[in-house]
mmCIF file of C-alpha atoms in Angstrom:
data_model
loop_
_atom_site.group_PDB
_atom_site.id
_atom_site.type_symbol
_atom_site.label_atom_id
_atom_site.label_comp_id
_atom_site.label_asym_id
_atom_site.label_seq_id
_atom_site.Cartn_x
_atom_site.Cartn_y
_atom_site.Cartn_z
ATOM 1 C CA UNK I 1 97.920 84.110 101.667
ATOM 2 C CA UNK I 2 97.092 81.430 104.458
ATOM 3 C CA UNK I 3 93.749 81.627 103.403
ATOM 4 C CA UNK I 4 93.193 85.306 103.399
ATOM 5 C CA UNK I 5 93.168 86.069 99.555
ATOM 6 C CA UNK I 6 91.909 84.261 96.621
ATOM 7 C CA UNK I 7 88.354 84.086 97.907
ATOM 8 C CA UNK I 8 85.220 83.848 95.865
ATOM 9 C CA UNK I 9 81.887 85.496 96.688
ATOM 10 C CA UNK I 10 78.449 83.965 96.241
ATOM 11 C CA UNK I 11 75.263 85.365 96.760
ATOM 12 C CA UNK I 12 71.996 83.527 98.043
ATOM 13 C CA UNK I 13 68.607 84.964 96.599
ATOM 14 C CA UNK I 14 68.353 88.684 97.756
ATOM 15 C CA UNK I 15 64.522 87.721 98.523
ATOM 16 C CA UNK I 16 65.994 86.255 101.712
ATOM 17 C CA UNK I 17 67.532 89.469 103.110
ATOM 18 C CA UNK I 18 64.935 90.019 105.701
ATOM 19 C CA UNK I 19 64.418 86.595 106.861
ATOM 20 C CA UNK I 20 66.805 85.242 109.332
ATOM 21 C CA UNK I 21 66.092 81.618 109.428
ATOM 22 C CA UNK I 22 65.891 81.125 105.535
ATOM 23 C CA UNK I 23 69.063 82.947 105.080
ATOM 24 C CA UNK I 24 70.746 80.658 107.653
ATOM 25 C CA UNK I 25 69.343 77.700 105.560
ATOM 26 C CA UNK I 26 70.231 78.602 102.158
ATOM 27 C CA UNK I 27 73.981 79.813 102.848
ATOM 28 C CA UNK I 28 74.189 76.376 104.844
ATOM 29 C CA UNK I 29 72.915 74.841 101.768
ATOM 30 C CA UNK I 30 75.587 76.942 99.413
ATOM 31 C CA UNK I 31 78.339 76.058 101.566
ATOM 32 C CA UNK I 32 77.815 72.382 101.574
ATOM 33 C CA UNK I 33 76.963 72.392 98.011
ATOM 34 C CA UNK I 34 80.074 74.144 96.730
ATOM 35 C CA UNK I 35 82.475 72.709 99.512
ATOM 36 C CA UNK I 36 85.550 74.834 98.889
ATOM 37 C CA UNK I 37 87.642 76.580 101.678
ATOM 38 C CA UNK I 38 87.898 79.604 99.603
ATOM 39 C CA UNK I 39 84.020 80.143 99.221
ATOM 40 C CA UNK I 40 82.558 83.418 100.908
ATOM 41 C CA UNK I 41 78.721 83.631 101.000
ATOM 42 C CA UNK I 42 77.179 87.055 100.948
ATOM 43 C CA UNK I 43 74.791 88.104 103.504
ATOM 44 C CA UNK I 44 73.263 91.761 103.707
ATOM 45 C CA UNK I 45 73.590 93.878 106.980
ATOM 46 C CA UNK I 46 69.916 93.992 107.458
ATOM 47 C CA UNK I 47 68.299 93.885 110.946
ATOM 48 C CA UNK I 48 67.385 90.261 110.258
ATOM 49 C CA UNK I 49 70.718 89.567 108.410
ATOM 50 C CA UNK I 50 72.754 90.306 111.591
ATOM 51 C CA UNK I 51 71.661 87.301 113.815
ATOM 52 C CA UNK I 52 72.031 84.971 110.745
ATOM 53 C CA UNK I 53 75.663 86.362 110.442
ATOM 54 C CA UNK I 54 76.385 85.625 113.895
ATOM 55 C CA UNK I 55 74.945 82.043 113.658
ATOM 56 C CA UNK I 56 76.740 81.300 110.416
ATOM 57 C CA UNK I 57 80.109 82.337 111.911
ATOM 58 C CA UNK I 58 79.422 80.139 114.869
ATOM 59 C CA UNK I 59 79.276 77.440 112.117
ATOM 60 C CA UNK I 60 82.621 78.303 110.759
ATOM 61 C CA UNK I 61 81.278 79.629 107.401
ATOM 62 C CA UNK I 62 83.212 82.431 105.715
ATOM 63 C CA UNK I 63 80.886 85.264 105.155
ATOM 64 C CA UNK I 64 81.027 88.425 103.044
ATOM 65 C CA UNK I 65 78.648 90.925 104.898
ATOM 66 C CA UNK I 66 77.277 93.663 102.184
ATOM 67 C CA UNK I 67 75.037 96.739 102.030
ATOM 68 C CA UNK I 68 76.696 98.536 104.783
ATOM 69 C CA UNK I 69 76.324 102.064 104.703
ATOM 70 C CA UNK I 70 76.578 103.296 108.306
ATOM 71 C CA UNK I 71 78.490 103.196 111.545
ATOM 72 C CA UNK I 72 75.615 101.455 112.949
ATOM 73 C CA UNK I 73 75.840 98.781 110.258
ATOM 74 C CA UNK I 74 79.398 98.376 110.859
ATOM 75 C CA UNK I 75 78.815 98.254 114.923
ATOM 76 C CA UNK I 76 76.160 95.641 114.278
ATOM 77 C CA UNK I 77 78.524 93.534 111.860
ATOM 78 C CA UNK I 78 81.542 93.607 113.796
ATOM 79 C CA UNK I 79 80.129 92.580 116.989
ATOM 80 C CA UNK I 80 78.076 89.672 115.194
ATOM 81 C CA UNK I 81 81.634 88.481 114.124
ATOM 82 C CA UNK I 82 83.077 88.638 117.331
ATOM 83 C CA UNK I 83 79.983 86.970 119.097
ATOM 84 C CA UNK I 84 80.152 84.296 116.185
ATOM 85 C CA UNK I 85 83.638 83.463 116.837
ATOM 86 C CA UNK I 86 83.157 83.269 120.348
ATOM 87 C CA UNK I 87 80.550 80.370 119.574
ATOM 88 C CA UNK I 88 82.918 78.664 117.000
ATOM 89 C CA UNK I 89 84.483 75.571 118.191
ATOM 90 C CA UNK I 90 87.408 76.243 115.579
ATOM 91 C CA UNK I 91 87.481 79.903 114.234
ATOM 92 C CA UNK I 92 90.876 79.667 112.701
ATOM 93 C CA UNK I 93 89.792 78.762 109.183
ATOM 94 C CA UNK I 94 87.000 81.484 109.210
ATOM 95 C CA UNK I 95 87.782 84.494 106.585
ATOM 96 C CA UNK I 96 85.156 87.409 106.521
ATOM 97 C CA UNK I 97 84.824 90.771 104.985
ATOM 98 C CA UNK I 98 82.732 93.766 105.971
ATOM 99 C CA UNK I 99 81.678 95.340 102.787
ATOM 100 C CA UNK I 100 81.157 99.117 103.089
ATOM 101 C CA UNK I 101 79.450 100.924 100.152
ATOM 102 C CA UNK I 102 81.046 104.280 99.737
ATOM 103 C CA UNK I 103 79.895 106.445 96.283
ATOM 104 C CA UNK I 104 76.302 105.847 96.700
ATOM 105 C CA UNK I 105 76.433 107.811 99.903
ATOM 106 C CA UNK I 106 77.764 110.900 98.426
ATOM 107 C CA UNK I 107 75.316 110.475 95.259
ATOM 108 C CA UNK I 108 72.163 110.559 97.902
ATOM 109 C CA UNK I 109 73.689 113.289 100.200
ATOM 110 C CA UNK I 110 74.746 115.555 97.133
ATOM 111 C CA UNK I 111 71.122 115.452 95.940
ATOM 112 C CA UNK I 112 69.777 116.641 99.620
ATOM 113 C CA UNK I 113 72.549 119.238 99.689
ATOM 114 C CA UNK I 114 71.437 120.628 96.287
ATOM 115 C CA UNK I 115 67.940 120.598 97.507
ATOM 116 C CA UNK I 116 68.675 122.694 100.440
ATOM 117 C CA UNK I 117 70.661 125.034 98.373
ATOM 118 C CA UNK I 118 72.336 127.424 100.593
ATOM 119 C CA UNK I 119 76.192 128.122 99.944
ATOM 120 C CA UNK I 120 76.893 126.252 102.943
ATOM 121 C CA UNK I 121 75.075 123.195 101.999
ATOM 122 C CA UNK I 122 76.761 123.302 98.485
ATOM 123 C CA UNK I 123 80.214 123.439 99.725
ATOM 124 C CA UNK I 124 79.700 120.150 101.565
ATOM 125 C CA UNK I 125 79.007 118.026 98.513
ATOM 126 C CA UNK I 126 81.385 115.179 97.739
ATOM 127 C CA UNK I 127 82.508 115.069 101.515
ATOM 128 C CA UNK I 128 80.043 112.450 103.156
ATOM 129 C CA UNK I 129 81.237 109.396 101.890
ATOM 130 C CA UNK I 130 84.849 109.607 102.662
ATOM 131 C CA UNK I 131 84.197 110.982 105.931
ATOM 132 C CA UNK I 132 81.717 108.288 106.897
ATOM 133 C CA UNK I 133 84.398 105.569 105.493
ATOM 134 C CA UNK I 134 87.219 107.024 107.474
ATOM 135 C CA UNK I 135 85.193 107.177 110.752
ATOM 136 C CA UNK I 136 84.279 103.317 110.025
ATOM 137 C CA UNK I 137 87.786 102.528 109.283
ATOM 138 C CA UNK I 138 88.738 104.171 112.702
ATOM 139 C CA UNK I 139 86.272 102.047 114.653
ATOM 140 C CA UNK I 140 87.498 98.883 112.754
ATOM 141 C CA UNK I 141 90.937 99.535 114.238
ATOM 142 C CA UNK I 142 89.470 99.910 117.751
ATOM 143 C CA UNK I 143 87.516 96.792 117.445
ATOM 144 C CA UNK I 144 90.212 94.598 116.110
ATOM 145 C CA UNK I 145 92.840 95.916 118.648
ATOM 146 C CA UNK I 146 90.569 95.393 121.575
ATOM 147 C CA UNK I 147 90.366 93.023 124.186
ATOM 148 C CA UNK I 148 87.349 90.937 123.094
ATOM 149 C CA UNK I 149 89.111 90.108 119.689
ATOM 150 C CA UNK I 150 92.439 89.679 121.510
ATOM 151 C CA UNK I 151 90.829 86.498 123.070
ATOM 152 C CA UNK I 152 89.928 85.399 119.782
ATOM 153 C CA UNK I 153 93.096 86.119 118.221
ATOM 154 C CA UNK I 154 94.857 83.931 120.772
ATOM 155 C CA UNK I 155 92.494 81.243 119.583
ATOM 156 C CA UNK I 156 93.853 81.557 115.940
ATOM 157 C CA UNK I 157 91.054 84.012 114.683
ATOM 158 C CA UNK I 158 91.660 86.521 112.020
ATOM 159 C CA UNK I 159 90.508 90.016 111.362
ATOM 160 C CA UNK I 160 87.555 90.544 109.387
ATOM 161 C CA UNK I 161 88.672 93.105 107.001
ATOM 162 C CA UNK I 162 86.937 96.187 105.587
ATOM 163 C CA UNK I 163 86.103 95.991 102.119
ATOM 164 C CA UNK I 164 85.366 99.165 100.078
ATOM 165 C CA UNK I 165 82.629 98.588 97.362
ATOM 166 C CA UNK I 166 80.849 101.069 95.195
ATOM 167 C CA UNK I 167 84.015 103.100 94.567
ATOM 168 C CA UNK I 168 83.894 104.131 90.998
ATOM 169 C CA UNK I 169 83.379 107.776 90.897
ATOM 170 C CA UNK I 170 79.679 108.540 89.912
ATOM 171 C CA UNK I 171 79.830 112.460 89.351
ATOM 172 C CA UNK I 172 82.170 113.753 86.673
ATOM 173 C CA UNK I 173 82.745 116.913 88.755
ATOM 174 C CA UNK I 174 85.103 114.636 90.995
ATOM 175 C CA UNK I 175 88.396 112.839 90.569
ATOM 176 C CA UNK I 176 87.748 109.577 88.772
ATOM 177 C CA UNK I 177 89.836 107.776 91.472
ATOM 178 C CA UNK I 178 88.393 109.741 94.369
ATOM 179 C CA UNK I 179 87.526 106.540 96.363
ATOM 180 C CA UNK I 180 90.622 104.925 95.728
ATOM 181 C CA UNK I 181 93.057 107.801 96.686
ATOM 182 C CA UNK I 182 91.102 108.542 99.523
ATOM 183 C CA UNK I 183 90.493 105.258 101.169
ATOM 184 C CA UNK I 184 93.868 103.585 101.421
ATOM 185 C CA UNK I 185 95.141 101.911 104.633
ATOM 186 C CA UNK I 186 96.249 98.735 106.038
ATOM 187 C CA UNK I 187 94.052 95.401 106.254
ATOM 188 C CA UNK I 188 91.426 97.041 103.762
ATOM 189 C CA UNK I 189 90.060 95.663 100.197
ATOM 190 C CA UNK I 190 88.816 98.026 97.435
ATOM 191 C CA UNK I 191 87.005 96.231 94.705
ATOM 192 C CA UNK I 192 87.164 98.189 91.565
ATOM 193 C CA UNK I 193 85.779 97.810 88.057
ATOM 194 C CA UNK I 194 88.279 97.498 85.635
ATOM 195 C CA UNK I 195 87.991 101.173 84.076
ATOM 196 C CA UNK I 196 88.650 102.488 87.551
ATOM 197 C CA UNK I 197 91.717 99.945 87.868
ATOM 198 C CA UNK I 198 93.017 101.286 84.534
ATOM 199 C CA UNK I 199 92.599 105.043 85.702
ATOM 200 C CA UNK I 200 94.334 104.379 89.022
ATOM 201 C CA UNK I 201 97.321 102.946 87.151
ATOM 202 C CA UNK I 202 97.455 106.289 84.961
ATOM 203 C CA UNK I 203 97.385 108.891 87.474
ATOM 204 C CA UNK I 204 96.534 107.136 91.163
ATOM 205 C CA UNK I 205 98.759 107.887 94.051
ATOM 206 C CA UNK I 206 99.318 105.298 96.584
ATOM 207 C CA UNK I 207 99.447 106.499 100.165
ATOM 208 C CA UNK I 208 97.846 105.855 103.662
ATOM 209 C CA UNK I 209 95.018 107.957 103.449
ATOM 210 C CA UNK I 210 92.625 106.397 105.705
ATOM 211 C CA UNK I 211 94.787 107.142 108.885
ATOM 212 C CA UNK I 212 94.862 111.024 107.831
ATOM 213 C CA UNK I 213 92.080 113.626 108.473
ATOM 214 C CA UNK I 214 90.062 111.734 111.163
ATOM 215 C CA UNK I 215 89.186 114.915 113.072
ATOM 216 C CA UNK I 216 88.199 116.532 109.599
ATOM 217 C CA UNK I 217 86.113 113.863 108.695
ATOM 218 C CA UNK I 218 84.167 114.024 112.085
ATOM 219 C CA UNK I 219 83.866 117.713 111.965
ATOM 220 C CA UNK I 220 82.399 117.063 108.346
ATOM 221 C CA UNK I 221 79.780 114.875 109.493
ATOM 222 C CA UNK I 222 78.778 117.224 112.340
ATOM 223 C CA UNK I 223 78.489 120.143 109.484
ATOM 224 C CA UNK I 224 76.148 117.962 107.617
ATOM 225 C CA UNK I 225 74.078 117.451 110.329
ATOM 226 C CA UNK I 226 73.855 120.908 111.055
ATOM 227 C CA UNK I 227 72.493 122.091 107.481
ATOM 228 C CA UNK I 228 69.805 119.368 107.902
ATOM 229 C CA UNK I 229 71.304 116.106 106.393
ATOM 230 C CA UNK I 230 69.903 113.143 108.450
ATOM 231 C CA UNK I 231 72.689 110.491 107.285
ATOM 232 C CA UNK I 232 71.372 107.770 109.356
ATOM 233 C CA UNK I 233 67.749 108.098 107.533
ATOM 234 C CA UNK I 234 69.652 108.203 104.242
ATOM 235 C CA UNK I 235 71.876 105.364 104.793
ATOM 236 C CA UNK I 236 69.006 102.942 106.037
ATOM 237 C CA UNK I 237 67.290 104.140 102.922
ATOM 238 C CA UNK I 238 70.149 103.270 100.764
ATOM 239 C CA UNK I 239 70.373 99.678 102.313
ATOM 240 C CA UNK I 240 66.577 99.305 101.252
ATOM 241 C CA UNK I 241 67.320 100.670 97.969
ATOM 242 C CA UNK I 242 70.354 98.188 97.636
ATOM 243 C CA UNK I 243 68.319 94.965 98.526
ATOM 244 C CA UNK I 244 65.736 95.886 96.024
ATOM 245 C CA UNK I 245 68.446 96.470 93.228
ATOM 246 C CA UNK I 246 70.157 93.193 94.157
ATOM 247 C CA UNK I 247 66.385 91.423 94.158
ATOM 248 C CA UNK I 248 65.865 93.155 90.798
ATOM 249 C CA UNK I 249 69.173 91.920 89.116
ATOM 250 C CA UNK I 250 68.817 88.518 90.701
ATOM 251 C CA UNK I 251 65.344 88.058 89.215
ATOM 252 C CA UNK I 252 66.512 89.627 85.663
ATOM 253 C CA UNK I 253 69.330 87.078 85.514
ATOM 254 C CA UNK I 254 66.937 84.233 86.523
ATOM 255 C CA UNK I 255 64.641 85.340 83.788
ATOM 256 C CA UNK I 256 67.115 85.342 81.155
ATOM 257 C CA UNK I 257 68.187 81.802 81.942
ATOM 258 C CA UNK I 258 65.061 80.321 81.951
ATOM 259 C CA UNK I 259 64.223 81.840 78.745
ATOM 260 C CA UNK I 260 67.329 80.384 77.172
ATOM 261 C CA UNK I 261 66.671 77.201 78.685
ATOM 262 C CA UNK I 262 63.050 77.221 76.932
ATOM 263 C CA UNK I 263 64.930 78.280 73.480
ATOM 264 C CA UNK I 264 66.904 74.875 73.750
ATOM 265 C CA UNK I 265 64.224 72.566 74.724
#
């Protein structure tokens, strides 16, 4: 795969998510410690994470940018990638993915639509996440077919693929492969739990869906705004909640390991 596939992601302590300098220092430490070309280190797309991401790309480190929920997050991340590549003496080995979280958007937006409660609002349930993702994919194609990346491609740089995360269906009223069937397109990755893989193998359909229905996706987001959905505010809150969830899980894991160590002393 010429270094594009077979990568493993490693997560620094989520407590660093809002500290630029500490994130840079910890990612450098992990990169040196593991010392493998197929390592990707996770960095969340928080406001302090963005300058860290650019600096780490400038140093030639593979990064998996996580906790992206909005177009604003994608714009910041893709620009950090381009600027980091431009500063890197040799961008050829760098591999990166922009991990865009999907189903959590519908979960949050649907809850808000149910609070609004009108027939129009209720008819929009289950539309926000895929529409949001399709517009991000369209922007991804624009960024990596543009002049700024063309200069880096000439230096051997690779595109930063979009990775769809959080793609198992949470709402039983929706197709159990909704976020697989509706998010297929070139240069993307979909990280799936085994249960969703099995469901897709049973009744999923392989087809290019990301390049279709883009105008409808834009209209869907406009309609959501008209009924009172503030998607920008929702996606910012989802990122904050995501950092907290990652931190809680990380702390719980460390606590479990410490307890095991005490048992064997």
